[in-house]
Coordinates of C-alpha atoms in Angstrom, one line a residue:
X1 CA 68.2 14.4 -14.8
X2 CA 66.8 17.5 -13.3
X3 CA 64.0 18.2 -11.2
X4 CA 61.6 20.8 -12.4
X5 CA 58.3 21.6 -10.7
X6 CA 55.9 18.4 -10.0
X7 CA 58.2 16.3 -12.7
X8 CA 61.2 14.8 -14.0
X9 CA 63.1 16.0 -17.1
X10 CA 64.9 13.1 -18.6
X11 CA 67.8 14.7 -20.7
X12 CA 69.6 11.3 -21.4
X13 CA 70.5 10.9 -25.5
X14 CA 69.6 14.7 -25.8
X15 CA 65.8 14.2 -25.6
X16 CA 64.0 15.6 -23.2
X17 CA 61.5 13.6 -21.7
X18 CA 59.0 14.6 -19.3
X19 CA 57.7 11.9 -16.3
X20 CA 55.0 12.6 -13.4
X21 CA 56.9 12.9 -10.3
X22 CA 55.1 10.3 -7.5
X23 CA 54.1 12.0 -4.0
X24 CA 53.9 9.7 -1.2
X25 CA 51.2 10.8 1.6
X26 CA 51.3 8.1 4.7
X27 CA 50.5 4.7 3.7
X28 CA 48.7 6.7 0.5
X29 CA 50.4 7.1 -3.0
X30 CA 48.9 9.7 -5.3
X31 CA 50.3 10.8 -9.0
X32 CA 50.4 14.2 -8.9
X33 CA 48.0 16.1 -11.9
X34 CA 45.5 12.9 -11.8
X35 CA 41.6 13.5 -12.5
X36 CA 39.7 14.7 -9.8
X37 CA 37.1 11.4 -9.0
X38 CA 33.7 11.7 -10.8
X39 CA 30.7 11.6 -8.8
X40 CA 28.1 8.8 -9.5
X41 CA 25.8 9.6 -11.7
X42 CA 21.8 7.9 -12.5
X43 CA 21.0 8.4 -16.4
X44 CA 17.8 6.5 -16.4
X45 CA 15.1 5.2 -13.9
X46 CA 11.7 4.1 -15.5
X47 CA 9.0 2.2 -15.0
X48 CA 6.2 1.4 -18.0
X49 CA 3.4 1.5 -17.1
X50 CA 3.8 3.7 -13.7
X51 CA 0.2 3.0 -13.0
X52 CA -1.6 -0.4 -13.4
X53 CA -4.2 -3.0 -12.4
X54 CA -2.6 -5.4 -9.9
X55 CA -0.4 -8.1 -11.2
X56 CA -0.2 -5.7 -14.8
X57 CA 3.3 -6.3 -15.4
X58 CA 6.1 -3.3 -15.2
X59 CA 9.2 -3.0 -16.5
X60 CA 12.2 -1.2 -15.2
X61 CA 14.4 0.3 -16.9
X62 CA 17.8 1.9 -15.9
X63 CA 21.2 3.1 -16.4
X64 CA 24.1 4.4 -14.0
X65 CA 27.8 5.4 -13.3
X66 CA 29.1 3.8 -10.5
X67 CA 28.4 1.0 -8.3
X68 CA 24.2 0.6 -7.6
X69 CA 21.6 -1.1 -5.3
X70 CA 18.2 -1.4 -5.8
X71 CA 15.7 -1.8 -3.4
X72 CA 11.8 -2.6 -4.2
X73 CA 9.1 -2.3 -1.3
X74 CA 7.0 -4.4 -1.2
X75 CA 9.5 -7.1 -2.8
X76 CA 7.6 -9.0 -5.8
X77 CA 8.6 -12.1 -7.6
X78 CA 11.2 -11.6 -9.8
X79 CA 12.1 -8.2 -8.7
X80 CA 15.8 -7.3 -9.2
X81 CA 17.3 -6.5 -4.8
X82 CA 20.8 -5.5 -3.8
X83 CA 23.6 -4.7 -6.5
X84 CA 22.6 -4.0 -9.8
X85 CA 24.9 -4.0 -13.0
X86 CA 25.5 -0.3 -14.4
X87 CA 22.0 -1.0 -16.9
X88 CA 19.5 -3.7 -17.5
X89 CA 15.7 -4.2 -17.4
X90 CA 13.5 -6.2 -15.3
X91 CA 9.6 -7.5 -15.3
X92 CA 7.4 -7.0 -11.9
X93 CA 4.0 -7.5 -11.4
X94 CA 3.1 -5.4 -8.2
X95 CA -0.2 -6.2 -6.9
X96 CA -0.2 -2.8 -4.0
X97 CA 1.4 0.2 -4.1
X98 CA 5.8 -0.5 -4.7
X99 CA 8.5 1.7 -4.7
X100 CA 11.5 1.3 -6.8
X101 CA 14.5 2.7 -5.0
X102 CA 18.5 3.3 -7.0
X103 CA 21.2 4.1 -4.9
X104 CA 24.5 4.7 -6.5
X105 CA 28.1 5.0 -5.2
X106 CA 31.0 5.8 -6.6
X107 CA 34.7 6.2 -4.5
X108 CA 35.8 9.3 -4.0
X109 CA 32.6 11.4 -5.6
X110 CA 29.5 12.2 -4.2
X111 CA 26.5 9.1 -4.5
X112 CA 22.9 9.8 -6.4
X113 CA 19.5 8.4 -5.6
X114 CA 16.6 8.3 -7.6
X115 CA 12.9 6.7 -6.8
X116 CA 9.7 5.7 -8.7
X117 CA 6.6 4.5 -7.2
X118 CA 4.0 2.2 -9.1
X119 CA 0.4 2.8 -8.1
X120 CA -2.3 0.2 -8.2
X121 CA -6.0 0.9 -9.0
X122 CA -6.6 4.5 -7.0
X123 CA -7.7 8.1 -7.2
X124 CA -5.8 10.0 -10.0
X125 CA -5.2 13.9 -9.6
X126 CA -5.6 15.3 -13.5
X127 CA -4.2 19.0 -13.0
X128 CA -4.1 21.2 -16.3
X129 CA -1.4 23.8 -15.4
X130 CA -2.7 27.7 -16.4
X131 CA 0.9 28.2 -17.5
X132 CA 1.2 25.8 -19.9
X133 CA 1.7 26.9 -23.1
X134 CA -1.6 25.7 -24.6
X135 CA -3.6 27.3 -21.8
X136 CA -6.3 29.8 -22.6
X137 CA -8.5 32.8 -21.3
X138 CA -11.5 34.0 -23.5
X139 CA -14.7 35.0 -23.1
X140 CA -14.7 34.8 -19.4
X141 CA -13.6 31.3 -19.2
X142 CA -9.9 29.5 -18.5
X143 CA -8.8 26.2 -19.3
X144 CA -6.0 24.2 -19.6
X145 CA -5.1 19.9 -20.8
X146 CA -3.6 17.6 -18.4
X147 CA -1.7 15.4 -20.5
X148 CA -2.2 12.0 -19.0
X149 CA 0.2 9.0 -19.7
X150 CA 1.9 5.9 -18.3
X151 CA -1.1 4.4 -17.2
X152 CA -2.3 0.5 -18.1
X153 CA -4.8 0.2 -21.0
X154 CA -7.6 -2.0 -18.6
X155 CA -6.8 1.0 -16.4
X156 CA -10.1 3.0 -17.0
X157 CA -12.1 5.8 -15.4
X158 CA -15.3 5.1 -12.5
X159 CA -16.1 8.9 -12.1
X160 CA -14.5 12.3 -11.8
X161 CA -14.8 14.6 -8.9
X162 CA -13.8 17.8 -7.9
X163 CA -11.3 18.5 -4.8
X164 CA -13.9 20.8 -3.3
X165 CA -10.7 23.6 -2.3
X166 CA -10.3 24.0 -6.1
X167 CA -13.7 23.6 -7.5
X168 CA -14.3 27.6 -8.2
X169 CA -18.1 27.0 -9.9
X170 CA -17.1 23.7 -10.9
X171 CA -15.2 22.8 -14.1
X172 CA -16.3 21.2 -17.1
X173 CA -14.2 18.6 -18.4
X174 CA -13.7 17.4 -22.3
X175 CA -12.2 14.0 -23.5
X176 CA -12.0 12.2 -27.1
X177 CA -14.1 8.8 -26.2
X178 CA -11.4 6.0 -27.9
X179 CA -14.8 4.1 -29.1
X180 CA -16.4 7.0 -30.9
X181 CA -13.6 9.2 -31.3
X182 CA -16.0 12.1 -30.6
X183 CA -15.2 14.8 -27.9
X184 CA -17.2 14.1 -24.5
X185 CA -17.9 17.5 -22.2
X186 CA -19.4 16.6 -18.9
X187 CA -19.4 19.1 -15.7
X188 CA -17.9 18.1 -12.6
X189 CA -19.1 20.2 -9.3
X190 CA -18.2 18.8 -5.5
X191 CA -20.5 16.4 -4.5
X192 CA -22.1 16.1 -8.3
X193 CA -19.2 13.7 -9.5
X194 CA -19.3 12.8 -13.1
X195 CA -19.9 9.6 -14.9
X196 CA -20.1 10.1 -17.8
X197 CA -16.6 8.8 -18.6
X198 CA -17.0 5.7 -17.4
X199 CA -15.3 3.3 -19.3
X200 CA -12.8 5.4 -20.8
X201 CA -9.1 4.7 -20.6
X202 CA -7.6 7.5 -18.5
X203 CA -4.4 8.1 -20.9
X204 CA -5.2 10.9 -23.1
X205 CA -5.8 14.5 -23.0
X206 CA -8.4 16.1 -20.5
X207 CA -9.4 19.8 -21.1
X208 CA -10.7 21.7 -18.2
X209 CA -12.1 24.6 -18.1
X210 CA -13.9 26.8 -15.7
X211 CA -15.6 30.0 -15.6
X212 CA -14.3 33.3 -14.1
X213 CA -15.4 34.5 -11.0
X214 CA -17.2 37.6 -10.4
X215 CA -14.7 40.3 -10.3
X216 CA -11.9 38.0 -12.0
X217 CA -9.9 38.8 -15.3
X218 CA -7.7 36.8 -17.2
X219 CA -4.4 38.7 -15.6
X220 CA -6.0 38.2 -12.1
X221 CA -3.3 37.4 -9.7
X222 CA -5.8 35.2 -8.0
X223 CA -6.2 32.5 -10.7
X224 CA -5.0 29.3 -9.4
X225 CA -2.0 27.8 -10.8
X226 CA -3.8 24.8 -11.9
X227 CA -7.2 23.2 -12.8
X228 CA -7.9 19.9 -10.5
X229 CA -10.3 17.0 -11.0
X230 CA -9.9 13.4 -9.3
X231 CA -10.4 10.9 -11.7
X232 CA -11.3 7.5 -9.6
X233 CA -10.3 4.5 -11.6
X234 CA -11.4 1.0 -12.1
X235 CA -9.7 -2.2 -13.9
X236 CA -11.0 -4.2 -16.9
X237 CA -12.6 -6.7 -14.5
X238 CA -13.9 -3.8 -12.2
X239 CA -12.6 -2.7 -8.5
X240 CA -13.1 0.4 -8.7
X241 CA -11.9 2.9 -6.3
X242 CA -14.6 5.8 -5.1

């Protein structure tokens, strides 16, 4: 044999073989050329429905490389707590606000986190984004959709408000009622809330618009970023939240 770099060449019945040579460090043995350690990775973390009416139930999904512990505040019956195996699902029926928190280890790499928090029954901010896509300026009015999803079915709209620091002139707001199937338009101005929604399930598409303001064009650099209404939800058996 003859030593050649970080190996051994084995030249014994004329073949040459090639073996890793072993490096001792301390009380730690290492073969040289091994892969470097993988950090821990998360590949999934849901919850379906995110919000819900309480005692809907949720389930949790998720997914991971490496070695994971879940922790869910307030704790609810059934809930999964502690170590978790790399993916599974889970039922909880939260009743108040519950946050779902992964941590995940792996030796030798760096850990990952993730979090998802389940609301109960509260005030939803619906914010139609002016750079989306699908956004518009004409005619001296924006408007944009907030594209709402991942809430319960018995989870239904009270009234919607406007946040007064982004109500401009007011906004008017346009949703397909699931009984008719017909578009609603109703305005929404601070302190003029609108019920005319009441009823309706919040998932679905709400188009806001609003007018320009005096001196405003559609390349103004002033135009907010987004369109804001608070939608204030209620359950199938009422509890509404104003």
């Amino acid at each position: 044999m003859q030593g050649k770099g970080n190996g051994m060449e084995d030249r014994s019945a004329g073949i040459a073989r090639w073996a890793p040579r072993i490096v001792g460090v301390g009380a730690w043995v290492a073969i040289a050329g091994s892969a470097a350690c993988q950090n821990a990775k998360i590949i999934r973390l849901d919850a379906a429905p995110r919000h819900v009416c309480p005692g809907d139930p949720v389930e949790l999904a998720w997914e991971f490389d490496g070695t994971g512990t879940m922790t869910i505040t307030p704790l609810t019956a059934q809930a999964p707590a502690g170590r978790v195996g790399e993916r599974g699902t889970a039922v909880i029926r939260p009743t108040t606000h519950t946050a779902v928190d992964l941590k995940v280890t792996r030796w030798g790499g760096e850990p990952a986190g993730g979090r998802l928090d389940i609301e109960v029954g509260r005030a939803e901010t619906l914010a139609a984004s002016l750079a989306d896509p699908d956004a518009a300026c004409h005619d001296g009015v924006v408007s944009s959709t907030a594209h709402v999803k991942n809430f319960a079915a018995e989870l239904t709209v009270l009234e919607l408000d406007a946040p007064p620091d982004h109500a401009r002139a007011g906004y008017d707001v346009t949703h397909v009622d699931a009984r008719t199937h017909q578009p609603v338009t109703a305005h929404v101005a601070p302190g003029a809330p609108a019920t005319r929604f009441a009823g309706q399930p919040i998932n679905g598409d709400w188009i806001i618009s609003s007018p320009l303001a005096p001196g405003e064009a559609c390349d103004s650099p002033g135009l907010p970023g987004n369109l804001i209404v608070v939608a204030y939800t209620q359950c199938a058996g009422g509890g509404g939240t104003p």
